Amino acid sequence: MRELEWDGYRNVRDLGGLPTPLSPTGATQVGRVARGPRRELLTDRGWQDARAWGLRSVVDLRCADEVGRCDGDPFVAPDALTGITVVSAPTEDQDDPEFREVCLPILDSPEYWRHNWRILPHLVLGALRAVADAPAGVLVHCSAGRDRTGMVSTLLLADAGVPPTSVAEDYAASVRAMAGTGTHAPGDRQASWDAERVTDWLATVTPIVEDVAADVDAAFAAVGADDDLRARLRARLTTP
């Protein structure tokens, strides 16, 4: 079951259960890596659900000024995260002039992914290292769990041998899950989209995700990932 039920937390999925020839089981391993939106949406029950899944660590891809409880977020017990390692690994620097000029207009599209690792390769590399180093099971999240999380998930899945079409389907599932909701970030235009608008959008951007997945070697080379890092990331999703 790839779709996870953590209370208060939509768009959370296990990256296990996808086809790959690199795993002896024929599929990525479950219980290793999950993807989701901002963790502040989890209720006390949601954190219990996450622990039952095996959550031990969180890699947060957001910038520092995005972190923290917002109006409407649930109140949780002070010890809700006790024993869970939280690592800040932002993939963006919105103070970088080139990033602002090139990426800000397309931040809700996979069009910006290649620009992100071209302009800020050290940040994307840092996020990948954080996932490799984090105790399993690890939750990787940003705000909506769609764009930055989609980028990192695409690299993880493609490097683990998941076919580009399946990688793109995973991305599409997050777009569908978060469209029409306003619970994750202010100003997200997709918060008002209906199913028809989502379908049109996915027809446009799915080929981009598939192209990135098909050329994953170039992405890892661009950020300077060495063979050891790739092997550790791949093992996380393919080794029983």
mmCIF file with all atom_site columns, C-alpha atoms in Angstrom, residues 11-115:
data_model
loop_
_atom_site.group_PDB
_atom_site.id
_atom_site.type_symbol
_atom_site.label_atom_id
_atom_site.label_alt_id
_atom_site.label_comp_id
_atom_site.label_asym_id
_atom_site.label_entity_id
_atom_site.label_seq_id
_atom_site.pdbx_PDB_ins_code
_atom_site.Cartn_x
_atom_site.Cartn_y
_atom_site.Cartn_z
_atom_site.occupancy
_atom_site.B_iso_or_equiv
_atom_site.pdbx_formal_charge
_atom_site.auth_seq_id
_atom_site.auth_comp_id
_atom_site.auth_asym_id
_atom_site.auth_atom_id
_atom_site.pdbx_PDB_model_num
ATOM 1   C CA . ASN A 1 11  ? -0.395 13.477 -0.172  1.00 0.00 ? 11  ASN A CA 1
ATOM 2   C CA . VAL A 1 12  ? 1.828  11.135 1.818   1.00 0.00 ? 12  VAL A CA 1
ATOM 3   C CA . ARG A 1 13  ? 3.147  8.058  0.027   1.00 0.00 ? 13  ARG A CA 1
ATOM 4   C CA . ASP A 1 14  ? 5.723  5.352  0.502   1.00 0.00 ? 14  ASP A CA 1
ATOM 5   C CA . LEU A 1 15  ? 8.340  5.339  -2.273  1.00 0.00 ? 15  LEU A CA 1
ATOM 6   C CA . GLY A 1 16  ? 8.326  1.563  -2.013  1.00 0.00 ? 16  GLY A CA 1
ATOM 7   C CA . GLY A 1 17  ? 6.302  -0.714 -4.223  1.00 0.00 ? 17  GLY A CA 1
ATOM 8   C CA . LEU A 1 18  ? 7.356  0.711  -7.594  1.00 0.00 ? 18  LEU A CA 1
ATOM 9   C CA . PRO A 1 19  ? 8.847  -1.551 -10.273 1.00 0.00 ? 19  PRO A CA 1
ATOM 10  C CA . THR A 1 20  ? 12.602 -1.778 -10.657 1.00 0.00 ? 20  THR A CA 1
ATOM 11  C CA . PRO A 1 21  ? 14.972 -4.406 -12.051 1.00 0.00 ? 21  PRO A CA 1
ATOM 12  C CA . LEU A 1 22  ? 17.575 -3.363 -9.475  1.00 0.00 ? 22  LEU A CA 1
ATOM 13  C CA . SER A 1 23  ? 15.724 -4.930 -6.544  1.00 0.00 ? 23  SER A CA 1
ATOM 14  C CA . PRO A 1 24  ? 15.669 -8.701 -5.991  1.00 0.00 ? 24  PRO A CA 1
ATOM 15  C CA . THR A 1 25  ? 11.967 -8.371 -5.203  1.00 0.00 ? 25  THR A CA 1
ATOM 16  C CA . GLY A 1 26  ? 11.269 -6.524 -8.456  1.00 0.00 ? 26  GLY A CA 1
ATOM 17  C CA . ALA A 1 27  ? 10.051 -3.440 -6.584  1.00 0.00 ? 27  ALA A CA 1
ATOM 18  C CA . THR A 1 28  ? 11.397 -0.618 -4.461  1.00 0.00 ? 28  THR A CA 1
ATOM 19  C CA . GLN A 1 29  ? 11.433 -1.423 -0.751  1.00 0.00 ? 29  GLN A CA 1
ATOM 20  C CA . VAL A 1 30  ? 8.593  -0.253 1.467   1.00 0.00 ? 30  VAL A CA 1
ATOM 21  C CA . GLY A 1 31  ? 9.092  1.402  4.838   1.00 0.00 ? 31  GLY A CA 1
ATOM 22  C CA . ARG A 1 32  ? 12.321 3.154  3.844   1.00 0.00 ? 32  ARG A CA 1
ATOM 23  C CA . VAL A 1 33  ? 11.368 6.559  2.387   1.00 0.00 ? 33  VAL A CA 1
ATOM 24  C CA . ALA A 1 34  ? 8.067  8.428  2.406   1.00 0.00 ? 34  ALA A CA 1
ATOM 25  C CA . ARG A 1 35  ? 7.218  11.720 0.731   1.00 0.00 ? 35  ARG A CA 1
ATOM 26  C CA . GLY A 1 36  ? 4.761  14.308 1.973   1.00 0.00 ? 36  GLY A CA 1
ATOM 27  C CA . PRO A 1 37  ? 3.896  17.974 2.559   1.00 0.00 ? 37  PRO A CA 1
ATOM 28  C CA . ARG A 1 38  ? 4.807  20.195 5.502   1.00 0.00 ? 38  ARG A CA 1
ATOM 29  C CA . ARG A 1 39  ? 4.987  18.188 8.709   1.00 0.00 ? 39  ARG A CA 1
ATOM 30  C CA . GLU A 1 40  ? 3.090  20.835 10.688  1.00 0.00 ? 40  GLU A CA 1
ATOM 31  C CA . LEU A 1 41  ? -0.113 19.403 9.165   1.00 0.00 ? 41  LEU A CA 1
ATOM 32  C CA . LEU A 1 42  ? 0.266  16.184 11.166  1.00 0.00 ? 42  LEU A CA 1
ATOM 33  C CA . THR A 1 43  ? -1.950 15.783 14.211  1.00 0.00 ? 43  THR A CA 1
ATOM 34  C CA . ASP A 1 44  ? -0.909 13.923 17.353  1.00 0.00 ? 44  ASP A CA 1
ATOM 35  C CA . ARG A 1 45  ? -2.630 10.882 15.872  1.00 0.00 ? 45  ARG A CA 1
ATOM 36  C CA . GLY A 1 46  ? -0.797 11.525 12.609  1.00 0.00 ? 46  GLY A CA 1
ATOM 37  C CA . TRP A 1 47  ? 2.569  11.373 14.338  1.00 0.00 ? 47  TRP A CA 1
ATOM 38  C CA . GLN A 1 48  ? 1.511  8.110  15.941  1.00 0.00 ? 48  GLN A CA 1
ATOM 39  C CA . ASP A 1 49  ? 0.512  6.799  12.506  1.00 0.00 ? 49  ASP A CA 1
ATOM 40  C CA . ALA A 1 50  ? 3.904  7.869  11.133  1.00 0.00 ? 50  ALA A CA 1
ATOM 41  C CA . ARG A 1 51  ? 5.745  6.108  13.949  1.00 0.00 ? 51  ARG A CA 1
ATOM 42  C CA . ALA A 1 52  ? 3.714  2.965  13.282  1.00 0.00 ? 52  ALA A CA 1
ATOM 43  C CA . TRP A 1 53  ? 4.934  3.123  9.665   1.00 0.00 ? 53  TRP A CA 1
ATOM 44  C CA . GLY A 1 54  ? 8.484  3.266  11.026  1.00 0.00 ? 54  GLY A CA 1
ATOM 45  C CA . LEU A 1 55  ? 9.291  6.982  10.954  1.00 0.00 ? 55  LEU A CA 1
ATOM 46  C CA . ARG A 1 56  ? 12.644 7.755  12.522  1.00 0.00 ? 56  ARG A CA 1
ATOM 47  C CA . SER A 1 57  ? 13.814 10.843 10.644  1.00 0.00 ? 57  SER A CA 1
ATOM 48  C CA . VAL A 1 58  ? 12.604 13.827 8.638   1.00 0.00 ? 58  VAL A CA 1
ATOM 49  C CA . VAL A 1 59  ? 14.451 15.645 5.849   1.00 0.00 ? 59  VAL A CA 1
ATOM 50  C CA . ASP A 1 60  ? 12.892 19.091 5.425   1.00 0.00 ? 60  ASP A CA 1
ATOM 51  C CA . LEU A 1 61  ? 13.582 20.655 2.013   1.00 0.00 ? 61  LEU A CA 1
ATOM 52  C CA . ARG A 1 62  ? 12.109 24.046 2.908   1.00 0.00 ? 62  ARG A CA 1
ATOM 53  C CA . CYS A 1 63  ? 13.891 27.319 3.555   1.00 0.00 ? 63  CYS A CA 1
ATOM 54  C CA . ALA A 1 64  ? 14.177 28.342 7.207   1.00 0.00 ? 64  ALA A CA 1
ATOM 55  C CA . ASP A 1 65  ? 11.518 31.037 6.969   1.00 0.00 ? 65  ASP A CA 1
ATOM 56  C CA . GLU A 1 66  ? 8.910  28.469 5.874   1.00 0.00 ? 66  GLU A CA 1
ATOM 57  C CA . VAL A 1 67  ? 9.293  26.279 8.936   1.00 0.00 ? 67  VAL A CA 1
ATOM 58  C CA . GLY A 1 68  ? 6.863  26.439 11.828  1.00 0.00 ? 68  GLY A CA 1
ATOM 59  C CA . ARG A 1 69  ? 3.227  26.299 12.774  1.00 0.00 ? 69  ARG A CA 1
ATOM 60  C CA . CYS A 1 70  ? 0.748  28.428 10.796  1.00 0.00 ? 70  CYS A CA 1
ATOM 61  C CA . ASP A 1 71  ? -2.825 29.457 11.543  1.00 0.00 ? 71  ASP A CA 1
ATOM 62  C CA . GLY A 1 72  ? -5.053 26.437 11.155  1.00 0.00 ? 72  GLY A CA 1
ATOM 63  C CA . ASP A 1 73  ? -2.330 23.890 11.832  1.00 0.00 ? 73  ASP A CA 1
ATOM 64  C CA . PRO A 1 74  ? -3.138 21.382 14.574  1.00 0.00 ? 74  PRO A CA 1
ATOM 65  C CA . PHE A 1 75  ? -1.653 21.732 18.025  1.00 0.00 ? 75  PHE A CA 1
ATOM 66  C CA . VAL A 1 76  ? 0.473  18.713 18.912  1.00 0.00 ? 76  VAL A CA 1
ATOM 67  C CA . ALA A 1 77  ? 1.999  17.512 22.139  1.00 0.00 ? 77  ALA A CA 1
ATOM 68  C CA . PRO A 1 78  ? 5.496  18.848 22.930  1.00 0.00 ? 78  PRO A CA 1
ATOM 69  C CA . ASP A 1 79  ? 6.885  15.325 22.791  1.00 0.00 ? 79  ASP A CA 1
ATOM 70  C CA . ALA A 1 80  ? 5.295  14.415 19.443  1.00 0.00 ? 80  ALA A CA 1
ATOM 71  C CA . LEU A 1 81  ? 8.696  14.358 17.720  1.00 0.00 ? 81  LEU A CA 1
ATOM 72  C CA . THR A 1 82  ? 10.703 12.839 20.560  1.00 0.00 ? 82  THR A CA 1
ATOM 73  C CA . GLY A 1 83  ? 13.244 10.410 19.128  1.00 0.00 ? 83  GLY A CA 1
ATOM 74  C CA . ILE A 1 84  ? 12.713 11.581 15.552  1.00 0.00 ? 84  ILE A CA 1
ATOM 75  C CA . THR A 1 85  ? 15.686 13.264 13.875  1.00 0.00 ? 85  THR A CA 1
ATOM 76  C CA . VAL A 1 86  ? 14.789 16.375 11.866  1.00 0.00 ? 86  VAL A CA 1
ATOM 77  C CA . VAL A 1 87  ? 17.338 17.604 9.318   1.00 0.00 ? 87  VAL A CA 1
ATOM 78  C CA . SER A 1 88  ? 17.056 20.917 7.484   1.00 0.00 ? 88  SER A CA 1
ATOM 79  C CA . ALA A 1 89  ? 18.210 20.477 3.873   1.00 0.00 ? 89  ALA A CA 1
ATOM 80  C CA . PRO A 1 90  ? 16.822 23.345 1.782   1.00 0.00 ? 90  PRO A CA 1
ATOM 81  C CA . THR A 1 91  ? 17.097 22.971 -1.977  1.00 0.00 ? 91  THR A CA 1
ATOM 82  C CA . GLU A 1 92  ? 16.416 26.644 -2.680  1.00 0.00 ? 92  GLU A CA 1
ATOM 83  C CA . ASP A 1 93  ? 18.050 29.975 -1.906  1.00 0.00 ? 93  ASP A CA 1
ATOM 84  C CA . GLN A 1 94  ? 15.544 32.637 -2.826  1.00 0.00 ? 94  GLN A CA 1
ATOM 85  C CA . ASP A 1 95  ? 18.111 35.334 -2.126  1.00 0.00 ? 95  ASP A CA 1
ATOM 86  C CA . ASP A 1 96  ? 20.220 34.074 -5.029  1.00 0.00 ? 96  ASP A CA 1
ATOM 87  C CA . PRO A 1 97  ? 19.628 36.534 -7.907  1.00 0.00 ? 97  PRO A CA 1
ATOM 88  C CA . GLU A 1 98  ? 19.739 33.975 -10.711 1.00 0.00 ? 98  GLU A CA 1
ATOM 89  C CA . PHE A 1 99  ? 17.500 31.563 -8.842  1.00 0.00 ? 99  PHE A CA 1
ATOM 90  C CA . ARG A 1 100 ? 14.990 34.335 -8.251  1.00 0.00 ? 100 ARG A CA 1
ATOM 91  C CA . GLU A 1 101 ? 15.000 35.428 -11.879 1.00 0.00 ? 101 GLU A CA 1
ATOM 92  C CA . VAL A 1 102 ? 14.872 31.989 -13.487 1.00 0.00 ? 102 VAL A CA 1
ATOM 93  C CA . CYS A 1 103 ? 13.046 29.777 -11.010 1.00 0.00 ? 103 CYS A CA 1
ATOM 94  C CA . LEU A 1 104 ? 10.528 31.851 -9.078  1.00 0.00 ? 104 LEU A CA 1
ATOM 95  C CA . PRO A 1 105 ? 8.123  32.188 -12.033 1.00 0.00 ? 105 PRO A CA 1
ATOM 96  C CA . ILE A 1 106 ? 8.032  28.382 -12.506 1.00 0.00 ? 106 ILE A CA 1
ATOM 97  C CA . LEU A 1 107 ? 8.393  27.008 -8.982  1.00 0.00 ? 107 LEU A CA 1
ATOM 98  C CA . ASP A 1 108 ? 5.246  24.890 -9.253  1.00 0.00 ? 108 ASP A CA 1
ATOM 99  C CA . SER A 1 109 ? 6.507  23.188 -12.412 1.00 0.00 ? 109 SER A CA 1
ATOM 100 C CA . PRO A 1 110 ? 9.215  20.571 -12.963 1.00 0.00 ? 110 PRO A CA 1
ATOM 101 C CA . GLU A 1 111 ? 10.570 23.017 -15.544 1.00 0.00 ? 111 GLU A CA 1
ATOM 102 C CA . TYR A 1 112 ? 12.616 24.570 -12.744 1.00 0.00 ? 112 TYR A CA 1
ATOM 103 C CA . TRP A 1 113 ? 14.302 21.360 -11.521 1.00 0.00 ? 113 TRP A CA 1
ATOM 104 C CA . ARG A 1 114 ? 17.235 21.410 -13.928 1.00 0.00 ? 114 ARG A CA 1
ATOM 105 C CA . HIS A 1 115 ? 17.754 25.117 -13.213 1.00 0.00 ? 115 HIS A CA 1
#
